[in-house]
Amino acid sequence: MSTNSHNFPKDLLSISDLNSEQIEEVLDAALTLKKNRHTHPKHLFGKTIGILTSKPSLRTRLSFEIGLAELGANSIFIKEEEIGLGQRESYEDVSRVISRLLSGLIIRSHKHENVAQMAQIAKIPIINALTNLEHPCQILADFLTVKEYFGQLKDIKICFIGDGNNVSISLMLGSAIAGLNCTVITPPGHEPPKSSVDKATQLAKHFGSQMPSITNDIQAADSANILYTDVWISMGQDTSKDKALRTFENYQINNQTTRNGEIPVLHCLPAHKGEEITEEIFEKNADLIFTQAENRLHSQKSLLVKLLC
Ligand code: CP
Ligand code: NVA
């Protein structure tokens, strides 16, 4: 189902809701919006978008609220506990109410299935701003950053080191669609779920990309063009810090994994320096990492225009 004039899907729940042309289209328009940040038209004038969240956020909230304001739309920030989503009121009825009042909903929640259920019922676009399974908006910003840095996405060898959950799953799926060559390196037992790896394999076949590679061997990072990491304990996980430090100790981005700082590094942030990345390597890549954070704004503005116009 599509509700926009760009032939984009109604919702963005997974990065795999977009095809390779649509990802390119989002990134190209994002570059134009970035160049004309204060002069482009107010594409979303008069619309009101909700931002519903049950987890902390800095980049996601700022980039969406600022982006909507720059596009001429209003935004309303709602904390999930304020409305008792799924408790005070069912997902179904909340979806029906927001369909009458809002032009779109950006949601950060725990269970991906609940967000998918809302999207199925709601008549308005639902944008996943992070669930336990995916973080598609992050990957659009990451790809914009890779494109600016290397001038292309195709055949760039990107290597994620860390936990095989939301960010790395979306990276693996997005790479299979957009033609990056993606390796996910995790400690044993932290690999992305088989269903997501199978999906990425199917997508890679369909779009003629390299098959995703999943390994516990940190040396697989040696041949990467760019590395990527994320926190070892994600929001909502009850893993103890001691346990995470033990599990992930050999999976840190440091001098050795970056070939003495030669390989550039991305980080979705927030960062725990001294854990998934050393302070030295983080600071060496700070310009790239904070460009990546800024690119949340430009890529999401572009996405919003595609989904809401
Ligand atoms: N990368 C990211 O989503 O940051 P926030 O959790 O601060 O929004
Ligand atoms: N994997 C992290 C990403 C934060 C942007 C989390 O879910 O907390």
Short mmCIF file of C-alpha atoms and ligand atoms in Angstrom, two decimals, residues 108 130 135 165-167 230-231 233-235 268-270, ligand 2:
data_model
loop_
_atom_site.label_atom_id
_atom_site.label_comp_id
_atom_site.label_asym_id
_atom_site.label_seq_id
_atom_site.Cartn_x
_atom_site.Cartn_y
_atom_site.Cartn_z
CA ARG A 108 10.75 4.21 18.95
CA LEU A 130 14.36 1.99 16.48
CA HIS A 135 16.98 0.96 13.10
CA ASN A 165 20.97 -6.62 16.87
CA ASN A 166 18.99 -3.63 15.53
CA VAL A 167 21.75 -1.45 14.02
CA ASP A 230 27.55 0.25 18.42
CA VAL A 231 27.20 -0.13 22.20
CA ILE A 233 24.48 -3.28 25.82
CA SER A 234 21.48 -1.88 23.97
CA MET A 235 18.60 0.05 25.54
CA CYS A 268 25.72 5.36 15.54
CA LEU A 269 26.21 6.87 19.03
CA PRO A 270 25.91 7.10 21.97
N1 NVA B 2 21.77 -0.79 19.61
C1 NVA B 2 21.55 0.47 20.28
C2 NVA B 2 21.41 1.57 19.27
C3 NVA B 2 21.30 2.95 19.85
C4 NVA B 2 21.09 3.99 18.80
C5 NVA B 2 20.32 0.38 21.15
O1 NVA B 2 19.33 -0.24 20.74
O2 NVA B 2 20.35 0.90 22.27
#
